[in-house]
Backbone as CSV, one residue per row, in Angstrom:
resi,resn,N_x,N_y,N_z,CA_x,CA_y,CA_z,C_x,C_y,C_z
1,MET,80.124,109.993,123.488,79.166,109.463,122.561,78.269,110.525,122.015
2,PRO,78.064,110.873,120.925,77.091,111.800,120.484,75.613,111.569,120.884
3,SER,74.978,112.635,120.920,73.447,112.479,121.372,72.809,112.001,120.162
4,LEU,71.614,111.555,120.579,70.722,111.010,119.450,70.297,112.150,118.534
5,ALA,70.381,113.363,118.832,69.833,114.426,117.985,70.908,114.817,116.913
6,VAL,72.019,113.972,116.792,73.090,114.416,115.964,72.759,113.801,114.380
7,THR,72.808,114.524,113.313,72.508,114.036,112.057,73.885,114.268,111.281
8,PHE,73.987,113.498,110.184,75.329,113.536,109.365,74.868,113.878,107.921
9,ALA,75.634,114.671,107.257,75.577,115.090,105.853,76.787,114.744,105.155
10,LEU,76.889,114.044,104.169,78.045,113.902,103.357,78.014,114.996,102.189
11,ARG,79.282,115.467,101.925,79.295,116.676,100.695,80.683,116.484,100.318
12,ASP,80.782,117.095,99.139,82.139,117.277,98.400,83.087,117.997,99.395
13,MET,84.250,117.626,99.478,85.424,118.358,100.189,85.736,119.562,99.252
14,THR,85.935,120.663,100.026,86.546,121.835,99.254,87.653,122.226,100.016
15,LEU,88.472,123.201,99.349,89.725,123.829,100.040,89.397,124.427,101.258
16,ALA,88.091,125.048,101.420,87.692,125.763,102.625,87.634,124.737,103.825
17,ASP,87.609,123.465,103.482,87.628,122.422,104.702,89.124,122.138,105.038
18,TYR,90.079,122.632,104.388,91.431,122.247,104.679,91.881,122.114,106.158
19,ARG,91.711,123.266,106.819,92.149,123.305,108.202,91.564,122.337,109.055
20,ALA,90.234,122.094,108.982,89.592,121.196,109.786,89.921,119.774,109.390
21,VAL,89.974,119.607,108.146,90.301,118.231,107.653,91.756,117.798,108.134
22,MET,92.839,118.713,107.908,94.178,118.366,108.473,94.114,118.086,110.051
23,GLU,93.329,118.944,110.779,93.309,118.741,112.090,92.779,117.301,112.447
24,LEU,91.613,116.825,111.678,91.042,115.514,111.998,92.125,114.533,111.688
25,TRP,92.656,114.550,110.417,93.564,113.565,109.937,94.726,113.457,110.845
26,SER,95.273,114.683,111.389,96.481,114.620,112.257,96.118,114.031,113.634
27,SER,94.855,114.099,114.074,94.560,113.600,115.364,94.216,112.058,115.290
28,ALA,94.023,111.602,114.044,93.633,110.121,113.964,94.873,109.272,113.948
29,ALA,94.756,108.241,114.860,95.754,107.187,114.953,96.155,106.527,113.649
30,GLY,97.385,106.466,113.120,97.746,105.769,112.012,97.585,106.689,110.485
31,VAL,97.155,107.852,110.804,97.035,108.652,109.626,98.035,109.736,109.505
32,ARG,98.877,109.772,108.534,100.067,110.691,108.355,99.849,111.586,107.304
33,ALA,99.092,112.704,107.320,98.826,113.547,106.314,99.616,114.765,106.499
34,SER,100.375,115.166,105.540,101.103,116.499,105.634,101.106,117.410,104.347
35,GLU,99.973,117.110,103.567,99.817,117.971,102.308,99.589,119.304,102.636
36,SER,100.179,120.190,101.771,99.935,121.655,101.863,98.576,122.004,101.429
37,PRO,98.039,123.167,101.559,96.795,123.577,100.820,96.885,123.497,99.370
38,GLU,98.086,123.849,98.856,98.217,123.753,97.304,98.073,122.394,97.024
39,GLU,98.667,121.347,97.625,98.588,120.008,97.155,97.132,119.445,97.360
40,ILE,96.470,119.784,98.354,95.081,119.318,98.482,94.212,119.978,97.282
41,ASP,94.522,121.274,97.116,93.714,121.921,96.104,93.925,121.290,94.739
42,ARG,95.162,120.843,94.448,95.533,120.149,93.154,94.791,118.968,92.929
43,ILE,94.645,118.029,94.111,94.006,116.810,94.067,92.314,117.073,93.920
44,LEU,91.896,117.935,94.500,90.595,118.268,94.467,90.174,118.780,93.047
45,GLN,91.068,119.550,92.437,90.829,120.093,91.060,90.922,119.084,90.049
46,ARG,91.792,118.094,90.136,92.125,117.175,89.307,90.994,115.988,89.395
47,ASN,90.524,115.887,90.614,89.331,114.867,90.780,88.097,115.410,91.459
48,PRO,87.450,116.330,90.644,86.276,116.881,91.211,85.253,115.807,91.677
49,GLY,84.586,116.107,92.885,83.494,115.419,93.395,83.949,114.043,94.056
50,LEU,85.217,113.678,94.158,85.606,112.417,94.608,85.892,112.444,96.085
51,SER,86.657,113.526,96.588,86.863,113.437,98.103,85.668,114.056,98.719
52,CYS,85.432,113.571,99.923,84.228,114.111,100.693,84.458,114.231,102.069
53,VAL,83.669,114.952,102.930,83.593,114.949,104.305,82.086,114.789,104.873
54,ALA,82.201,114.299,106.013,80.894,114.143,106.854,80.787,115.253,107.815
55,VAL,79.567,115.910,107.748,79.480,116.995,108.625,78.289,116.612,109.628
56,ALA,78.597,116.836,110.977,77.675,116.470,112.034,76.920,117.823,112.417
57,SER,75.704,117.572,112.377,74.646,118.639,112.927,73.910,118.371,114.100
58,GLY,74.063,119.087,115.075,73.416,118.798,116.338,72.090,119.513,116.592
59,SER,71.253,119.153,117.626,70.076,119.926,117.865,70.313,121.400,118.129
60,SER,71.504,121.533,118.768,71.853,122.963,119.104,72.066,123.858,117.884
61,GLY,72.101,123.393,116.598,72.285,124.035,115.334,73.704,124.198,115.042
62,GLY,74.803,123.666,115.800,76.090,123.740,115.389,76.620,122.623,114.464
63,GLU,77.631,122.969,113.685,78.076,121.883,112.914,79.546,121.524,113.133
64,GLU,79.997,120.385,112.937,81.497,120.114,113.126,81.761,118.932,112.143
65,LEU,83.070,118.827,111.722,83.609,117.829,110.838,83.628,116.529,111.642
66,ALA,82.860,115.550,111.057,82.866,114.241,111.681,83.850,113.272,111.084
67,GLY,84.122,113.334,109.664,84.916,112.558,108.949,85.399,113.143,107.508
68,ALA,86.363,112.446,107.149,86.954,113.089,105.823,87.713,112.019,105.097
69,VAL,87.545,112.006,103.804,88.315,111.001,102.968,88.872,111.773,101.647
70,LEU,90.170,111.620,101.306,90.746,112.172,100.168,90.859,111.076,99.229
71,CYS,90.332,111.316,97.934,90.122,110.323,96.871,90.565,110.843,95.479
72,GLY,91.179,109.984,94.711,91.593,110.480,93.350,91.788,109.321,92.462
73,HIS,92.125,109.591,91.209,92.369,108.448,90.246,93.340,109.097,89.244
74,ASP,94.003,107.936,88.498,94.886,108.294,87.444,94.195,108.051,85.959
75,GLY,92.866,107.780,85.977,92.297,107.280,84.770,91.972,105.791,84.734
76,ARG,92.830,105.043,85.554,92.857,103.618,85.489,92.458,102.949,86.816
77,ARG,93.225,103.537,87.870,93.116,103.032,89.160,92.741,104.236,90.240
78,GLY,91.917,103.875,91.146,91.539,104.864,92.185,92.397,104.752,93.415
79,TYR,92.567,105.785,94.108,93.276,105.676,95.367,92.561,106.471,96.458
80,LEU,92.487,105.961,97.659,92.007,106.628,98.866,93.274,106.956,99.663
81,TYR,93.512,108.251,99.833,94.804,108.582,100.468,94.666,108.786,101.986
82,HIS,93.542,109.489,102.539,93.452,109.466,103.792,92.011,109.376,104.359
83,LEU,91.771,108.650,105.293,90.308,108.429,105.826,90.404,108.508,107.273
84,ALA,89.615,109.236,107.896,89.485,109.406,109.318,88.086,109.894,109.790
85,VAL,87.609,109.495,110.761,86.404,109.614,111.463,86.699,110.215,112.955
86,ALA,86.229,111.301,113.389,86.448,111.771,114.682,85.989,110.640,115.702
87,ASP,86.808,110.476,116.797,86.567,109.373,117.788,85.165,109.349,118.243
88,LYS,84.563,110.636,118.600,83.285,110.599,119.096,82.137,110.206,118.150
89,PHE,82.371,110.059,116.862,81.440,109.845,115.814,81.655,108.349,115.292
90,ARG,82.718,107.651,115.830,82.954,106.283,115.321,81.874,105.296,115.734
91,ARG,81.936,104.102,115.075,80.926,103.065,115.225,79.485,103.454,114.892
92,GLN,79.371,104.358,113.981,78.126,104.894,113.321,78.196,104.652,111.768
93,ALA,79.022,103.859,111.198,79.147,103.563,109.856,79.533,104.728,108.894
94,LEU,80.106,105.815,109.677,80.515,106.988,108.617,81.723,106.584,107.859
95,GLY,82.741,105.886,108.404,83.816,105.660,107.605,83.442,104.805,106.338
96,ARG,82.446,103.831,106.492,81.982,103.023,105.526,81.119,103.900,104.486
97,GLN,80.351,104.802,104.995,79.680,105.710,104.015,80.452,106.693,103.262
98,LEU,81.587,107.135,103.736,82.552,107.870,103.135,83.206,107.105,102.075
99,VAL,83.663,105.852,102.301,84.275,105.107,101.389,83.329,104.609,100.261
100,ASP,82.106,104.320,100.678,81.209,103.814,99.666,80.891,104.873,98.596
101,ARG,80.798,106.134,99.100,80.525,107.288,98.356,81.766,107.464,97.274
102,CYS,82.983,107.450,97.672,84.010,107.396,96.820,83.945,106.545,95.815
103,LEU,83.868,105.120,96.295,83.952,104.139,95.283,82.891,104.199,94.294
104,ALA,81.568,104.470,94.654,80.574,104.833,93.610,80.932,105.797,92.562
105,ARG,81.566,106.873,93.145,81.990,107.899,92.029,83.184,107.410,91.268
106,LEU,84.125,106.724,91.860,85.170,106.196,91.021,84.627,105.281,89.810
107,LYS,83.699,104.380,90.347,83.073,103.385,89.376,82.352,104.031,88.298
108,ALA,81.559,105.269,88.600,80.947,106.010,87.493,81.868,106.620,86.663
109,GLU,83.044,106.781,87.018,84.166,107.376,86.103,84.942,106.161,85.341
110,GLY,84.502,105.013,85.447,85.080,103.990,84.812,86.286,103.198,85.639
111,VAL,86.513,103.675,86.767,87.680,103.058,87.460,87.146,101.667,88.026
112,ALA,88.007,100.712,87.702,87.572,99.244,88.165,88.385,98.855,89.464
113,ARG,89.272,99.390,89.969,89.930,99.138,91.210,90.357,100.192,91.918
114,CYS,90.288,100.199,93.230,90.769,101.182,94.039,91.703,100.659,95.161
115,THR,92.828,101.487,95.455,93.956,100.977,96.256,94.090,101.946,97.381
116,ILE,94.544,101.414,98.485,94.818,102.255,99.688,96.273,101.899,100.225
117,PHE,96.849,102.727,100.852,98.099,102.372,101.486,98.049,102.663,102.888
118,LEU,98.446,101.751,103.821,98.390,101.992,105.243,99.861,101.926,105.778
119,VAL,100.005,102.838,106.730,101.268,102.638,107.474,101.263,101.346,108.126
120,THR,102.319,100.639,108.476,102.498,99.372,108.967,101.950,99.129,110.375
121,ASP,101.988,100.322,111.135,101.662,100.156,112.519,100.210,100.695,112.722
122,ASN,99.328,100.690,111.762,97.980,101.307,111.909,97.023,100.027,111.966
123,ALA,97.175,99.442,113.092,96.122,98.155,113.324,94.674,98.560,113.239
124,HIS,94.234,99.716,113.843,92.897,100.228,113.778,92.538,100.259,112.318
125,GLY,93.263,100.874,111.513,92.901,101.085,110.159,92.901,99.688,109.364
126,GLU,93.826,98.914,109.697,93.930,97.460,109.014,92.478,96.710,109.351
127,ALA,92.208,96.836,110.632,90.941,96.000,110.997,89.585,96.625,110.245
128,PHE,89.593,97.981,110.095,88.597,98.574,109.396,88.536,98.069,107.995
129,TRP,89.626,98.149,107.258,89.688,97.790,105.840,89.249,96.353,105.662
130,ARG,89.800,95.497,106.624,89.515,94.035,106.376,87.981,93.899,106.719
131,GLN,87.406,94.530,107.744,86.070,94.320,107.996,85.077,94.926,106.908
132,THR,85.616,95.854,106.008,84.813,96.255,105.000,85.050,95.678,103.603
133,GLY,85.748,94.483,103.763,85.794,93.714,102.575,87.161,93.947,101.581
134,TRP,88.065,94.666,102.146,89.285,95.002,101.347,90.274,93.806,101.649
135,PHE,91.129,93.516,100.709,92.055,92.490,100.810,93.511,93.030,100.750
136,GLU,94.484,92.416,101.368,95.878,92.835,101.429,96.616,92.367,100.186
137,ARG,97.278,93.102,99.570,98.106,92.844,98.465,99.405,92.474,99.009
138,THR,99.817,91.153,98.925,101.142,90.779,99.391,102.080,90.622,98.331
139,ASP,101.615,90.800,97.053,102.561,90.615,95.858,103.281,91.804,95.541
140,LEU,103.001,93.033,96.163,103.653,94.256,95.897,104.417,94.907,97.095
141,LYS,105.289,95.637,96.743,106.110,96.540,97.727,105.908,97.899,97.317
142,ALA,105.904,98.831,98.247,105.739,100.240,97.905,107.169,100.758,98.042
143,PHE,107.436,101.576,96.890,108.572,102.442,96.877,108.248,103.840,96.633
144,ALA,108.972,104.742,97.139,108.765,106.262,96.960,110.106,106.908,96.829
145,LYS,110.056,108.183,96.181,111.231,108.887,95.937,110.727,110.359,96.128
146,ASP,111.409,111.210,97.065,110.959,112.548,97.156,111.623,113.487,95.980
147,LEU,110.798,114.272,95.306,111.393,114.984,94.410,111.726,116.397,94.682
């Protein structure tokens, strides 16, 4: 559990965050992120100011990545691709803060709905999304094709 002297700052994600963000996403249960730096950069460039990170600062002066979310839109619908909060910083509303920041910025760009995709065995993620007011779409199936 983090000490009481820890503070959090949310800021835009940059490509310089790539390594730390991928480590965080890779360590989180249920998150399967495999984007290359070029793919992340393309998303960040097409959707400036939408993806964000939470940085924890302690009384010792050090900083570490506490959470991150990748967000984008196609002009009509928004998408949250990956969300993770480091285990030691959970239960402090960071996930909700990251998501709320993304949703506010999507709304400011005229996007009326945001969608997420969960892997079916991500029970922790499913509980989070339900607790924060998201609903499951049972009328759709997802299909994909590698190019």
